[in-house]
Coordinates of C-alpha atoms in Angstrom, one line a residue:
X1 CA 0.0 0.0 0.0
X2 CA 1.1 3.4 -0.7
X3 CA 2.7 4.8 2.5
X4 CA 1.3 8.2 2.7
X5 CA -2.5 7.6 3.6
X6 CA -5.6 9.4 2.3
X7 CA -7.0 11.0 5.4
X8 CA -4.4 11.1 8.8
X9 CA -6.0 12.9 11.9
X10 CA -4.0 13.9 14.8
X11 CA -5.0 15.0 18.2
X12 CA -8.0 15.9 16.9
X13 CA -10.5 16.7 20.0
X14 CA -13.6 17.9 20.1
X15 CA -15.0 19.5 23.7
X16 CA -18.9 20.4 23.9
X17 CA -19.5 22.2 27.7
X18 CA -18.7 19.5 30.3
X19 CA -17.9 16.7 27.9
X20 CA -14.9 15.9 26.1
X21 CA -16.8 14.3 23.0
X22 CA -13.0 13.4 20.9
X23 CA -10.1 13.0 22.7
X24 CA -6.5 13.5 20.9
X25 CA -7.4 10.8 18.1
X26 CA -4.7 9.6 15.9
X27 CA -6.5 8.3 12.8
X28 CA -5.2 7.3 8.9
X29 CA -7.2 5.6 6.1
X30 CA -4.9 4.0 3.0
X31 CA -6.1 4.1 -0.4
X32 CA -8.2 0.6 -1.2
X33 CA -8.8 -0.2 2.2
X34 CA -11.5 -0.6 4.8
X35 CA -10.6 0.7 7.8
X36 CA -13.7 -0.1 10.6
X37 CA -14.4 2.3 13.7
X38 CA -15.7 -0.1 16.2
X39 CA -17.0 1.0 20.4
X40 CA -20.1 1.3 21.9
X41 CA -22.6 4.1 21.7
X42 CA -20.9 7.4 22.7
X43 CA -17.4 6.1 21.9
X44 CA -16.6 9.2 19.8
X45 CA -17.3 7.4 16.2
X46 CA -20.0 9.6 15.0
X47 CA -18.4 12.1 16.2
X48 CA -14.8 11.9 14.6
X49 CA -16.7 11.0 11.3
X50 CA -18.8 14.4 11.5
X51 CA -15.9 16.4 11.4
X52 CA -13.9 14.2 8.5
X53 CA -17.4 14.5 7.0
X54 CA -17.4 18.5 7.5
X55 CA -20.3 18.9 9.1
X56 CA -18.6 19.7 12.7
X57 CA -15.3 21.6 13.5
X58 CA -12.6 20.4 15.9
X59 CA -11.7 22.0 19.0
X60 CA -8.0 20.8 18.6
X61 CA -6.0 18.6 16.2
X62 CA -5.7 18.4 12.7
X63 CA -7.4 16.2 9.6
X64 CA -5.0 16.0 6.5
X65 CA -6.2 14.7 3.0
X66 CA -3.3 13.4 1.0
X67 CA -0.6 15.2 3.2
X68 CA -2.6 18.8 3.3
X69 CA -3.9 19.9 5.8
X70 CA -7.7 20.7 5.7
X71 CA -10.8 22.0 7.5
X72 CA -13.9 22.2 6.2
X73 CA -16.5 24.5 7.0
X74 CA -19.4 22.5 5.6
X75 CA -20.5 18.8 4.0
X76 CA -19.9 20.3 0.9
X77 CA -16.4 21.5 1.4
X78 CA -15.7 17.8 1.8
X79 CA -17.4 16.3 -0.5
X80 CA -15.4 18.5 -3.2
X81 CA -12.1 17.2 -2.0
X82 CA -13.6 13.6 -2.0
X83 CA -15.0 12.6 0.9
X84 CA -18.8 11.4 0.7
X85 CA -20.3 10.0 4.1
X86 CA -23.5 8.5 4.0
X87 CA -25.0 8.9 7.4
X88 CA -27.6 6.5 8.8
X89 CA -30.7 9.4 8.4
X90 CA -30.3 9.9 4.8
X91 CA -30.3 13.4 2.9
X92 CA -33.2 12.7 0.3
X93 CA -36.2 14.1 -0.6
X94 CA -38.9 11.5 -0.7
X95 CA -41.2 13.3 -2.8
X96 CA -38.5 13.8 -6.3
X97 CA -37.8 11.3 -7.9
X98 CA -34.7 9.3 -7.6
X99 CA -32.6 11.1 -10.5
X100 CA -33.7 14.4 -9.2
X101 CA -32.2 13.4 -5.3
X102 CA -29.0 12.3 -6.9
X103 CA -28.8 15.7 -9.3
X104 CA -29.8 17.5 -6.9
X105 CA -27.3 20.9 -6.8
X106 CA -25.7 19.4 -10.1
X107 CA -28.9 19.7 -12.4
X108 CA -28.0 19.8 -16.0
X109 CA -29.8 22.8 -18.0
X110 CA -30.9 23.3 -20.9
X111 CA -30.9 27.3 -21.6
X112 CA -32.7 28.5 -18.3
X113 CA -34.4 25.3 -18.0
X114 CA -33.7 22.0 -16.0
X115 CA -32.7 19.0 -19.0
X116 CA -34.7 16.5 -17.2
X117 CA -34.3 13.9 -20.0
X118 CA -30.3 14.2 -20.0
X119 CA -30.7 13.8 -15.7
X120 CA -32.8 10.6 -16.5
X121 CA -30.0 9.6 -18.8
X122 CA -27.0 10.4 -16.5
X123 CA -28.5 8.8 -13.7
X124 CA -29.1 5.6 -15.2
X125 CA -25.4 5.5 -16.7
X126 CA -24.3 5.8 -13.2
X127 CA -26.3 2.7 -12.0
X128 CA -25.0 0.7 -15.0
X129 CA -22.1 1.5 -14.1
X130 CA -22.2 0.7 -10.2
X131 CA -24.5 -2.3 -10.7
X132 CA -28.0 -0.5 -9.1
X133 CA -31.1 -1.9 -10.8
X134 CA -33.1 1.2 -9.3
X135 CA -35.6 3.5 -11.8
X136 CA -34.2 6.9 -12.0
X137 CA -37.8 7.9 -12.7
X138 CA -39.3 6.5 -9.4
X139 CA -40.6 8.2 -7.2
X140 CA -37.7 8.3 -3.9
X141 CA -39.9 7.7 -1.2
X142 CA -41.5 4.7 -2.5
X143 CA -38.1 2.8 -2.6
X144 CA -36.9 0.3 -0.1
X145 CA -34.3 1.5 2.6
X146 CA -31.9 -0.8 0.9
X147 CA -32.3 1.2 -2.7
X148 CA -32.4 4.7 -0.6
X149 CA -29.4 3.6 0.5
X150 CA -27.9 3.0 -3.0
X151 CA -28.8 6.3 -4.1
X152 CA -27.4 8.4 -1.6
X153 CA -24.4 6.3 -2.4
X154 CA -24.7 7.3 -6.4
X155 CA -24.8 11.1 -5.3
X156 CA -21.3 10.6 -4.1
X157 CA -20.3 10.0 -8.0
X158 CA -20.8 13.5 -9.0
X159 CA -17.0 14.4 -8.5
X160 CA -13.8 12.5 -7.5
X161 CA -14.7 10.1 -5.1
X162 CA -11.4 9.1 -2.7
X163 CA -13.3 8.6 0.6
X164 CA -16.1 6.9 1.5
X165 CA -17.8 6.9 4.9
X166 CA -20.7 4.6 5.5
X167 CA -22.4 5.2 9.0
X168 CA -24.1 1.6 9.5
X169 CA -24.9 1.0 6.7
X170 CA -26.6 -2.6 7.0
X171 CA -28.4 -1.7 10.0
X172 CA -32.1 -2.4 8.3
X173 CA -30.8 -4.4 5.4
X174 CA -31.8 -8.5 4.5
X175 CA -28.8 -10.4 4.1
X176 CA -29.2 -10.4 0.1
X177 CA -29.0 -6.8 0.2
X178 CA -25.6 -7.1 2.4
X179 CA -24.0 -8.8 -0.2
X180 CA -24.9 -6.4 -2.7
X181 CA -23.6 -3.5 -0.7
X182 CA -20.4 -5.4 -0.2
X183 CA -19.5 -6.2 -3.8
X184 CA -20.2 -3.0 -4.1
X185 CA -17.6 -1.7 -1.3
X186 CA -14.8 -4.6 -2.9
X187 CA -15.3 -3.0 -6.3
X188 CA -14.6 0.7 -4.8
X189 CA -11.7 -0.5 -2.9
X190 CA -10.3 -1.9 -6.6
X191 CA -10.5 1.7 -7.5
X192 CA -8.4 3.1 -4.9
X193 CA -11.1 3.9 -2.7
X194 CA -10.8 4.4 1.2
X195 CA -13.5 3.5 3.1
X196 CA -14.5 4.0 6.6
X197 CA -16.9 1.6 8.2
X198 CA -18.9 2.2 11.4
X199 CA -20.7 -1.0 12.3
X200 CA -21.5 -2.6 16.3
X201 CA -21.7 -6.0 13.7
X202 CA -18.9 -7.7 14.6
X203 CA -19.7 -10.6 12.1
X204 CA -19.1 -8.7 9.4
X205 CA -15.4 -7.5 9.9
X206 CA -13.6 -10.6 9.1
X207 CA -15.5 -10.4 6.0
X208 CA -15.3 -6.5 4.6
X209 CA -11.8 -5.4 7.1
X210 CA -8.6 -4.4 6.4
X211 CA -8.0 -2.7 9.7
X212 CA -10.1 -1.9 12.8
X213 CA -9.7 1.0 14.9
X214 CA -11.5 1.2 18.7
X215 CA -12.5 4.0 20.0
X216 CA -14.0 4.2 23.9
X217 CA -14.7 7.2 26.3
X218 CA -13.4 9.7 23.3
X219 CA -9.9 8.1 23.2
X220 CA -8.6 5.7 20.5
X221 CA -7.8 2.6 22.2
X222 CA -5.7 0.9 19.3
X223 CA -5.9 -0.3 15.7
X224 CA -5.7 -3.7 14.8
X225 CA -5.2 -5.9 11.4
X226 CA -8.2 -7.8 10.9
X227 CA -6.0 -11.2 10.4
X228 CA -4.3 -10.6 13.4
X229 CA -7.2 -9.7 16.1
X230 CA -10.8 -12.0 16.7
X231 CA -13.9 -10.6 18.6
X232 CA -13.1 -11.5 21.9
X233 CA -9.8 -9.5 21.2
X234 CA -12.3 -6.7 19.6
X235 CA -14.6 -6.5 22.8
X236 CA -12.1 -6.2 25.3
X237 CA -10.6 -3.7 24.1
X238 CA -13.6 -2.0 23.8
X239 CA -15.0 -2.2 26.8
X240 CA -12.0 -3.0 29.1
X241 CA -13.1 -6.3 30.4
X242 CA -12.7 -9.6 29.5
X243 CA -15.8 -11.0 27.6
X244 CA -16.2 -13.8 30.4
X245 CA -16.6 -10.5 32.4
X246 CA -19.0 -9.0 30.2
X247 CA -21.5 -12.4 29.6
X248 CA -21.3 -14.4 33.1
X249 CA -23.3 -17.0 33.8
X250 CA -27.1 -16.2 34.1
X251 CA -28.7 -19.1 36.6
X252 CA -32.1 -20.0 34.5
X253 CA -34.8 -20.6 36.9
X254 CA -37.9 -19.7 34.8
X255 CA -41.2 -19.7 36.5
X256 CA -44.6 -20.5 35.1
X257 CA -45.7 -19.5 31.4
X258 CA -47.6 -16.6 31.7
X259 CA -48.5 -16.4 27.6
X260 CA -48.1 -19.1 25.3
X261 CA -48.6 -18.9 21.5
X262 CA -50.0 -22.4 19.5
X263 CA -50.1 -22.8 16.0
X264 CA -50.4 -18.9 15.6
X265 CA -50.5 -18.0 12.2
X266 CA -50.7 -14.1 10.6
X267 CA -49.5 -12.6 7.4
X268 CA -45.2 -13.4 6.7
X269 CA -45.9 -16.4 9.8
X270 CA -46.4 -19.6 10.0
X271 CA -47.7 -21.9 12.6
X272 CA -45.6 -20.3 15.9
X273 CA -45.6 -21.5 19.0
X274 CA -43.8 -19.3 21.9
X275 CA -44.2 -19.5 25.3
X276 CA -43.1 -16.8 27.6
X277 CA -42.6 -17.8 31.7
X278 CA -42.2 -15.2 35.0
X279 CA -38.8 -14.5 35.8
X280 CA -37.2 -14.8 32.1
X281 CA -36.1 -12.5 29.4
X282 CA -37.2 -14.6 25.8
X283 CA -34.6 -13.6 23.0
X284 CA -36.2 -13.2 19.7
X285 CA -33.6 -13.2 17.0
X286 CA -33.9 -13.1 13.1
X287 CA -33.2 -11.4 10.1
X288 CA -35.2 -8.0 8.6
X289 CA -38.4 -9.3 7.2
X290 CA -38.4 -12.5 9.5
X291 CA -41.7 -11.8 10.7
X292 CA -40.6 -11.5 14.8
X293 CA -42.9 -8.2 14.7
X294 CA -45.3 -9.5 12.9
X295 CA -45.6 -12.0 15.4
X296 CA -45.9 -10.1 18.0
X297 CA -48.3 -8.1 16.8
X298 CA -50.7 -10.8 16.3
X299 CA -50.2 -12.3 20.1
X300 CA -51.2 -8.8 21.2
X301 CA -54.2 -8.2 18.5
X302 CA -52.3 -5.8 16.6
X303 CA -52.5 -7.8 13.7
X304 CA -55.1 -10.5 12.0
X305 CA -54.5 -14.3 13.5
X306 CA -55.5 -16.3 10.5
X307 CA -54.4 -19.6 12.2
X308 CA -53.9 -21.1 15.8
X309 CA -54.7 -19.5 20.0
X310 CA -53.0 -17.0 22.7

């Protein structure tokens, strides 16, 4: 890899009143690599990201881009040296269509007039090219989150793209729509693209990682190779105790069943049976579009039962 990295941070703080948000991170992102922020809520990740992303100042330190130093006074000053960040609460406007969100700012004209067929036609060149089956044409509220997704990724295409900063990005997608997104992010690293990852996911490192750097209480704990580290490794370091520590031994004593589900069947479920008992926490686990709430919501007459007794 190239030695001098895209983006290199140091000491960069942030203070609000009373609370030191970022403290005195030391931060660099190579060219074609994935670089992870990993820690738990409050760690600083969102914050460190807002100011790469320009939408906060620091208080202290200083962000270089490819050995100059920067700072950006807004989203857009970043985004026209490179660096796109596609937060989790997306910037679109649900009511355009999806080719006037990603031109929107950059609309091609025709005399005084908006060309709306050539934005039509640039916008579906730019899916070709990144593999998007999405209708430039539709209407941008009526996509899926997954699609939204794709399109405030397309937006990012307008100029030279070197960074890339996805703030959990697969929180609310199926697994399908994962892989997508990450043949997507191998393609961009086969460009030369950097790419910061925020994700609590932990199964997905080892998959999409290059490096991982943890962040707790403001302060950057370390940075790790991916093929050198493994989640216990990972979750010690970013919460300071061992993981034994972390998920002791829970003595199981349930009591009676105080709602049991038999047969229940609604809309997206199939013949469930659950039974809940005092003195226990039930787990419910499973992908987006499983049907857990669906379920639920038919136990409590939220939703039709079709099929089987509370």
């Amino acid at each position: 890899m190239p030695s001098q990295p895209l983006i290199r941070t140091t000491g960069l703080s942030k203070q609000y009143p009373g609370v030191l948000a970022l403290d005195s991170v030391e931060f660099e992102l190579r060219p074609g690599e994935v670089h992870v922020l990993f820690g738990e809520n409050g760690a600083g990740k969102s914050t460190l990201i807002s100011m790469l992303a320009g939408a906060n100042s620091p208080s202290a330190g200083t962000i270089e881009l490819n050995g100059e130093k920067m700072r950006f006074g807004s989203v857009a000053d970043a985004q026209a040296k490179g660096i796109y960040t596609v937060f989790q609460e997306f910037s679109l406007i649900p009511t355009l269509s999806v080719a006037e969100n990603i031109f929107l700012g950059w609309e091609p004209m025709k005399g005084p007039f908006v060309d709306h067929r050539e934005m039509r036609r640039r916008a579906r060149e730019m899916f070709q090219e990144l593999d998007f089956e999405i209708d430039p044409t539709e209407v941008t509220g009526r996509l899926s989150r997954a699609q939204q997704q794709m399109v405030e990724i397309t937006k990012a295409f307008h100029g030279d793209l070197s960074v890339l900063i996805l703030d959990e990005p697969t929180a609310s997608l199926t697994d399908r729509e994962v892989d997508h997104l990450f043949d997507f992010i191998e393609t961009l690293k086969a460009r030369g693209v950097g790419i910061i990852y925020i994700s609590h996911r932990m199964q997905e490192f080892a998959r999409i990682a290059d490096r991982v750097t943890v962040l707790r209480d403001g302060a950057k704990i370390g940075t790790v190779a991916m093929d050198e580290t493994d989640d216990d490794a990972l979750v010690e370091m970013m919460t300071g105790r061992a993981i034994s520590e972390i998920y002791p031994q829970i003595a199981h004593n349930p009591g009676e069943v105080l709602v049991r589900a038999e047969g229940l069947r609604t809309n997206g479920v199939q013949a469930a049976d659950v039974d809940i008992r005092a003195g226990e926490v039930l787990g419910v686990a499973g992908l987006v579009g499983c049907g857990k709430s669906r379920l639920f919501r038919a136990m409590m007459g939220v939703a039709p039962r079709l099929a089987g007794r509370v």
